[in-house]
Amino acid sequence: MTHHTYPQWSTESAHAILEPLKSTPGPVLVALQALQKEYGYVDPEAVAIVAQVFNVSRADVHGVLTFYHDLRTTPAPAKIIKICVAEACQSVGSRNLVAGMQKALGVNIDESHADVEIQSAYCFGNCALGPAAMVDGTLIGRATVEKLMP
Ligand code: FES
């Protein structure tokens, strides 16, 4: 299974991404999302750059960065396992699945790690086949620890 490889963070290429966004609405969020799309995460150095480019305070940028949980400030891990914890999947055991995966991998859900992360997700539209999970973008129905383990 392949996963996305990201170019290395550089201030020059970040500027190239940010400049065209100056005129978009809600530019700070759009800018941070664009950086994350490019690099897989928002480098802490980006806060000062985004503040400068969009003429807002660093605190404003930091506020947006911490408010949106989809934005991450550490490099993306090699493997991401998302487990649906929305209602329909919970009713068919997604909490047990999370507990089992945490134990099997030795990491807690929604913690940042370099190698593998377990992330909570809220409905993949696959409720009939719950508990639903996604491993590196591939949807897995009736997920079990055995099915999800690398
Ligand atoms: S509630 Fe889990 S996929 Fe819909």
PDB file of C-alpha atoms and ligand atoms in Angstrom:
ATOM      1  CA  MET A   1       0.000   0.000   0.000  1.00  0.00           C
ATOM      2  CA  THR A   2       1.457   3.366  -0.954  1.00  0.00           C
ATOM      3  CA  HIS A   3       0.929   6.588   0.878  1.00  0.00           C
ATOM      4  CA  HIS A   4       1.352  10.187  -0.096  1.00  0.00           C
ATOM      5  CA  THR A   5       4.890  11.514   0.055  1.00  0.00           C
ATOM      6  CA  TYR A   6       5.201  15.211   0.792  1.00  0.00           C
ATOM      7  CA  PRO A   7       7.819  17.708  -0.319  1.00  0.00           C
ATOM      8  CA  GLN A   8       9.949  19.070   2.486  1.00  0.00           C
ATOM      9  CA  TRP A   9       8.885  22.249   4.224  1.00  0.00           C
ATOM     10  CA  SER A  10      10.542  25.362   2.840  1.00  0.00           C
ATOM     11  CA  THR A  11       9.693  29.011   3.388  1.00  0.00           C
ATOM     12  CA  GLU A  12      10.098  29.778  -0.335  1.00  0.00           C
ATOM     13  CA  SER A  13       7.586  27.199  -1.514  1.00  0.00           C
ATOM     14  CA  ALA A  14       5.249  28.153   1.345  1.00  0.00           C
ATOM     15  CA  HIS A  15       5.241  31.740   0.093  1.00  0.00           C
ATOM     16  CA  ALA A  16       4.380  30.501  -3.387  1.00  0.00           C
ATOM     17  CA  ILE A  17       1.348  28.686  -1.959  1.00  0.00           C
ATOM     18  CA  LEU A  18       0.222  31.595   0.182  1.00  0.00           C
ATOM     19  CA  GLU A  19       0.533  34.565  -2.176  1.00  0.00           C
ATOM     20  CA  PRO A  20      -2.376  33.610  -4.477  1.00  0.00           C
ATOM     21  CA  LEU A  21      -4.609  33.118  -1.411  1.00  0.00           C
ATOM     22  CA  LYS A  22      -4.341  36.718  -0.248  1.00  0.00           C
ATOM     23  CA  SER A  23      -7.644  37.651  -1.858  1.00  0.00           C
ATOM     24  CA  THR A  24      -9.720  34.631  -0.736  1.00  0.00           C
ATOM     25  CA  PRO A  25     -12.282  34.892   2.079  1.00  0.00           C
ATOM     26  CA  GLY A  26     -11.254  33.408   5.442  1.00  0.00           C
ATOM     27  CA  PRO A  27      -7.683  33.458   4.171  1.00  0.00           C
ATOM     28  CA  VAL A  28      -5.936  32.238   7.300  1.00  0.00           C
ATOM     29  CA  LEU A  29      -7.846  28.969   7.507  1.00  0.00           C
ATOM     30  CA  VAL A  30      -7.601  28.461   3.747  1.00  0.00           C
ATOM     31  CA  ALA A  31      -3.867  29.180   3.933  1.00  0.00           C
ATOM     32  CA  LEU A  32      -3.244  26.725   6.758  1.00  0.00           C
ATOM     33  CA  GLN A  33      -5.271  24.061   4.963  1.00  0.00           C
ATOM     34  CA  ALA A  34      -3.261  24.676   1.800  1.00  0.00           C
ATOM     35  CA  LEU A  35       0.013  24.274   3.704  1.00  0.00           C
ATOM     36  CA  GLN A  36      -1.203  21.090   5.358  1.00  0.00           C
ATOM     37  CA  LYS A  37      -2.319  19.718   1.998  1.00  0.00           C
ATOM     38  CA  GLU A  38       1.140  20.386   0.621  1.00  0.00           C
ATOM     39  CA  TYR A  39       3.321  19.219   3.519  1.00  0.00           C
ATOM     40  CA  GLY A  40       1.004  16.906   5.432  1.00  0.00           C
ATOM     41  CA  TYR A  41       1.134  19.250   8.444  1.00  0.00           C
ATOM     42  CA  VAL A  42       1.480  22.931   9.323  1.00  0.00           C
ATOM     43  CA  ASP A  43       5.046  23.655  10.355  1.00  0.00           C
ATOM     44  CA  PRO A  44       5.256  25.935  13.429  1.00  0.00           C
ATOM     45  CA  GLU A  45       7.347  28.331  11.318  1.00  0.00           C
ATOM     46  CA  ALA A  46       4.276  28.899   9.161  1.00  0.00           C
ATOM     47  CA  VAL A  47       2.505  30.895  11.896  1.00  0.00           C
ATOM     48  CA  ALA A  48       4.784  33.901  11.507  1.00  0.00           C
ATOM     49  CA  ILE A  49       4.754  33.667   7.712  1.00  0.00           C
ATOM     50  CA  VAL A  50       0.967  33.453   7.429  1.00  0.00           C
ATOM     51  CA  ALA A  51       0.620  36.350   9.898  1.00  0.00           C
ATOM     52  CA  GLN A  52       2.946  38.440   7.757  1.00  0.00           C
ATOM     53  CA  VAL A  53       1.404  37.526   4.395  1.00  0.00           C
ATOM     54  CA  PHE A  54      -2.180  38.177   5.531  1.00  0.00           C
ATOM     55  CA  ASN A  55      -1.336  41.067   7.827  1.00  0.00           C
ATOM     56  CA  VAL A  56      -2.868  39.517  10.952  1.00  0.00           C
ATOM     57  CA  SER A  57      -1.345  38.803  14.356  1.00  0.00           C
ATOM     58  CA  ARG A  58       0.527  35.602  15.104  1.00  0.00           C
ATOM     59  CA  ALA A  59      -2.000  35.010  17.887  1.00  0.00           C
ATOM     60  CA  ASP A  60      -4.817  35.054  15.321  1.00  0.00           C
ATOM     61  CA  VAL A  61      -3.046  32.476  13.170  1.00  0.00           C
ATOM     62  CA  HIS A  62      -2.222  30.349  16.190  1.00  0.00           C
ATOM     63  CA  GLY A  63      -5.877  30.557  17.245  1.00  0.00           C
ATOM     64  CA  VAL A  64      -7.090  29.195  13.908  1.00  0.00           C
ATOM     65  CA  LEU A  65      -4.393  26.515  13.937  1.00  0.00           C
ATOM     66  CA  THR A  66      -5.415  25.206  17.356  1.00  0.00           C
ATOM     67  CA  PHE A  67      -9.177  25.588  16.818  1.00  0.00           C
ATOM     68  CA  TYR A  68      -9.395  23.293  13.785  1.00  0.00           C
ATOM     69  CA  HIS A  69      -8.570  19.792  14.903  1.00  0.00           C
ATOM     70  CA  ASP A  70      -7.970  18.615  11.344  1.00  0.00           C
ATOM     71  CA  LEU A  71      -4.922  20.853  11.209  1.00  0.00           C
ATOM     72  CA  ARG A  72      -1.807  19.240  12.627  1.00  0.00           C
ATOM     73  CA  THR A  73       1.503  20.799  13.639  1.00  0.00           C
ATOM     74  CA  THR A  74       3.641  17.665  13.507  1.00  0.00           C
ATOM     75  CA  PRO A  75       4.608  15.768  10.347  1.00  0.00           C
ATOM     76  CA  ALA A  76       2.053  13.221   9.187  1.00  0.00           C
ATOM     77  CA  PRO A  77       2.740   9.695  10.441  1.00  0.00           C
ATOM     78  CA  ALA A  78       3.655   6.861   8.089  1.00  0.00           C
ATOM     79  CA  LYS A  79       0.286   5.229   8.743  1.00  0.00           C
ATOM     80  CA  ILE A  80      -3.083   6.664   9.803  1.00  0.00           C
ATOM     81  CA  ILE A  81      -5.854   4.442  11.119  1.00  0.00           C
ATOM     82  CA  LYS A  82      -9.158   6.285  11.496  1.00  0.00           C
ATOM     83  CA  ILE A  83     -11.922   4.668  13.493  1.00  0.00           C
ATOM     84  CA  CYS A  84     -15.492   5.901  13.325  1.00  0.00           C
ATOM     85  CA  VAL A  85     -16.773   6.747  16.786  1.00  0.00           C
ATOM     86  CA  ALA A  86     -20.106   8.200  15.655  1.00  0.00           C
ATOM     87  CA  GLU A  87     -23.332   6.766  17.015  1.00  0.00           C
ATOM     88  CA  ALA A  88     -24.114   3.930  14.599  1.00  0.00           C
ATOM     89  CA  CYS A  89     -20.599   2.541  14.830  1.00  0.00           C
ATOM     90  CA  GLN A  90     -20.513   2.970  18.591  1.00  0.00           C
ATOM     91  CA  SER A  91     -23.636   0.834  18.857  1.00  0.00           C
ATOM     92  CA  VAL A  92     -21.791  -2.011  17.138  1.00  0.00           C
ATOM     93  CA  GLY A  93     -18.606  -1.821  19.158  1.00  0.00           C
ATOM     94  CA  SER A  94     -16.335   0.927  17.863  1.00  0.00           C
ATOM     95  CA  ARG A  95     -15.306   1.841  21.425  1.00  0.00           C
ATOM     96  CA  ASN A  96     -14.070  -1.704  22.011  1.00  0.00           C
ATOM     97  CA  LEU A  97     -12.274  -1.562  18.690  1.00  0.00           C
ATOM     98  CA  VAL A  98     -10.546   1.674  19.720  1.00  0.00           C
ATOM     99  CA  ALA A  99      -9.531   0.119  23.040  1.00  0.00           C
ATOM    100  CA  GLY A 100      -8.213  -2.976  21.269  1.00  0.00           C
ATOM    101  CA  MET A 101      -6.234  -0.943  18.748  1.00  0.00           C
ATOM    102  CA  GLN A 102      -4.766   1.289  21.441  1.00  0.00           C
ATOM    103  CA  LYS A 103      -3.572  -1.787  23.262  1.00  0.00           C
ATOM    104  CA  ALA A 104      -2.273  -3.524  20.135  1.00  0.00           C
ATOM    105  CA  LEU A 105      -0.320  -0.487  18.947  1.00  0.00           C
ATOM    106  CA  GLY A 106       0.596   1.012  22.310  1.00  0.00           C
ATOM    107  CA  VAL A 107      -0.685   4.477  21.349  1.00  0.00           C
ATOM    108  CA  ASN A 108      -3.705   6.470  22.437  1.00  0.00           C
ATOM    109  CA  ILE A 109      -6.366   7.679  20.035  1.00  0.00           C
ATOM    110  CA  ASP A 110      -5.852  11.204  18.665  1.00  0.00           C
ATOM    111  CA  GLU A 111      -2.243  11.431  19.841  1.00  0.00           C
ATOM    112  CA  SER A 112       0.491  12.524  17.441  1.00  0.00           C
ATOM    113  CA  HIS A 113       3.037   9.885  16.536  1.00  0.00           C
ATOM    114  CA  ALA A 114       5.625   9.573  13.803  1.00  0.00           C
ATOM    115  CA  ASP A 115       4.972   5.964  12.832  1.00  0.00           C
ATOM    116  CA  VAL A 116       1.273   5.176  13.325  1.00  0.00           C
ATOM    117  CA  GLU A 117      -1.685   7.148  14.625  1.00  0.00           C
ATOM    118  CA  ILE A 118      -5.204   6.167  15.574  1.00  0.00           C
ATOM    119  CA  GLN A 119      -7.620   9.008  14.881  1.00  0.00           C
ATOM    120  CA  SER A 120     -11.279   9.312  15.738  1.00  0.00           C
ATOM    121  CA  ALA A 121     -13.603   9.941  12.802  1.00  0.00           C
ATOM    122  CA  TYR A 122     -17.274  10.833  12.620  1.00  0.00           C
ATOM    123  CA  CYS A 123     -19.147   8.739  10.061  1.00  0.00           C
ATOM    124  CA  PHE A 124     -17.699   7.515   6.784  1.00  0.00           C
ATOM    125  CA  GLY A 125     -21.211   6.897   5.441  1.00  0.00           C
ATOM    126  CA  ASN A 126     -20.512   3.200   5.921  1.00  0.00           C
ATOM    127  CA  CYS A 127     -22.752   2.776   8.960  1.00  0.00           C
ATOM    128  CA  ALA A 128     -24.354  -0.455   7.716  1.00  0.00           C
ATOM    129  CA  LEU A 129     -20.934  -2.096   7.893  1.00  0.00           C
ATOM    130  CA  GLY A 130     -19.879  -0.752  11.265  1.00  0.00           C
ATOM    131  CA  PRO A 131     -17.649  -0.511  13.039  1.00  0.00           C
ATOM    132  CA  ALA A 132     -16.155   1.389  10.133  1.00  0.00           C
ATOM    133  CA  ALA A 133     -12.497   2.314   9.843  1.00  0.00           C
ATOM    134  CA  MET A 134     -10.109   3.750   7.290  1.00  0.00           C
ATOM    135  CA  VAL A 135      -6.491   2.725   6.908  1.00  0.00           C
ATOM    136  CA  ASP A 136      -4.417   5.138   4.821  1.00  0.00           C
ATOM    137  CA  GLY A 137      -7.560   6.179   2.968  1.00  0.00           C
ATOM    138  CA  THR A 138      -8.977   2.683   2.394  1.00  0.00           C
ATOM    139  CA  LEU A 139     -12.402   2.103   3.932  1.00  0.00           C
ATOM    140  CA  ILE A 140     -12.754  -1.070   5.997  1.00  0.00           C
ATOM    141  CA  GLY A 141     -16.135  -2.399   7.132  1.00  0.00           C
ATOM    142  CA  ARG A 142     -16.891  -4.610  10.126  1.00  0.00           C
ATOM    143  CA  ALA A 143     -13.466  -3.621  11.342  1.00  0.00           C
ATOM    144  CA  THR A 144     -11.618  -5.714  13.896  1.00  0.00           C
ATOM    145  CA  VAL A 145      -8.190  -5.368  15.465  1.00  0.00           C
ATOM    146  CA  GLU A 146      -6.977  -8.201  13.202  1.00  0.00           C
ATOM    147  CA  LYS A 147      -8.227  -6.431  10.065  1.00  0.00           C
ATOM    148  CA  LEU A 148      -6.678  -3.093  11.026  1.00  0.00           C
ATOM    149  CA  MET A 149      -3.300  -4.156  12.331  1.00  0.00           C
ATOM    150  CA  PRO A 150      -0.412  -3.250  10.020  1.00  0.00           C
TER     151      PRO A 150
HETATM  152  S1  FES B   1     -21.566   6.042  12.052  1.00  0.00           S
HETATM  153 FE1  FES B   1     -19.725   5.055  11.544  1.00  0.00          FE
HETATM  154  S2  FES B   1     -19.723   5.066   9.391  1.00  0.00           S
HETATM  155 FE2  FES B   1     -21.517   6.100   9.913  1.00  0.00          FE
END
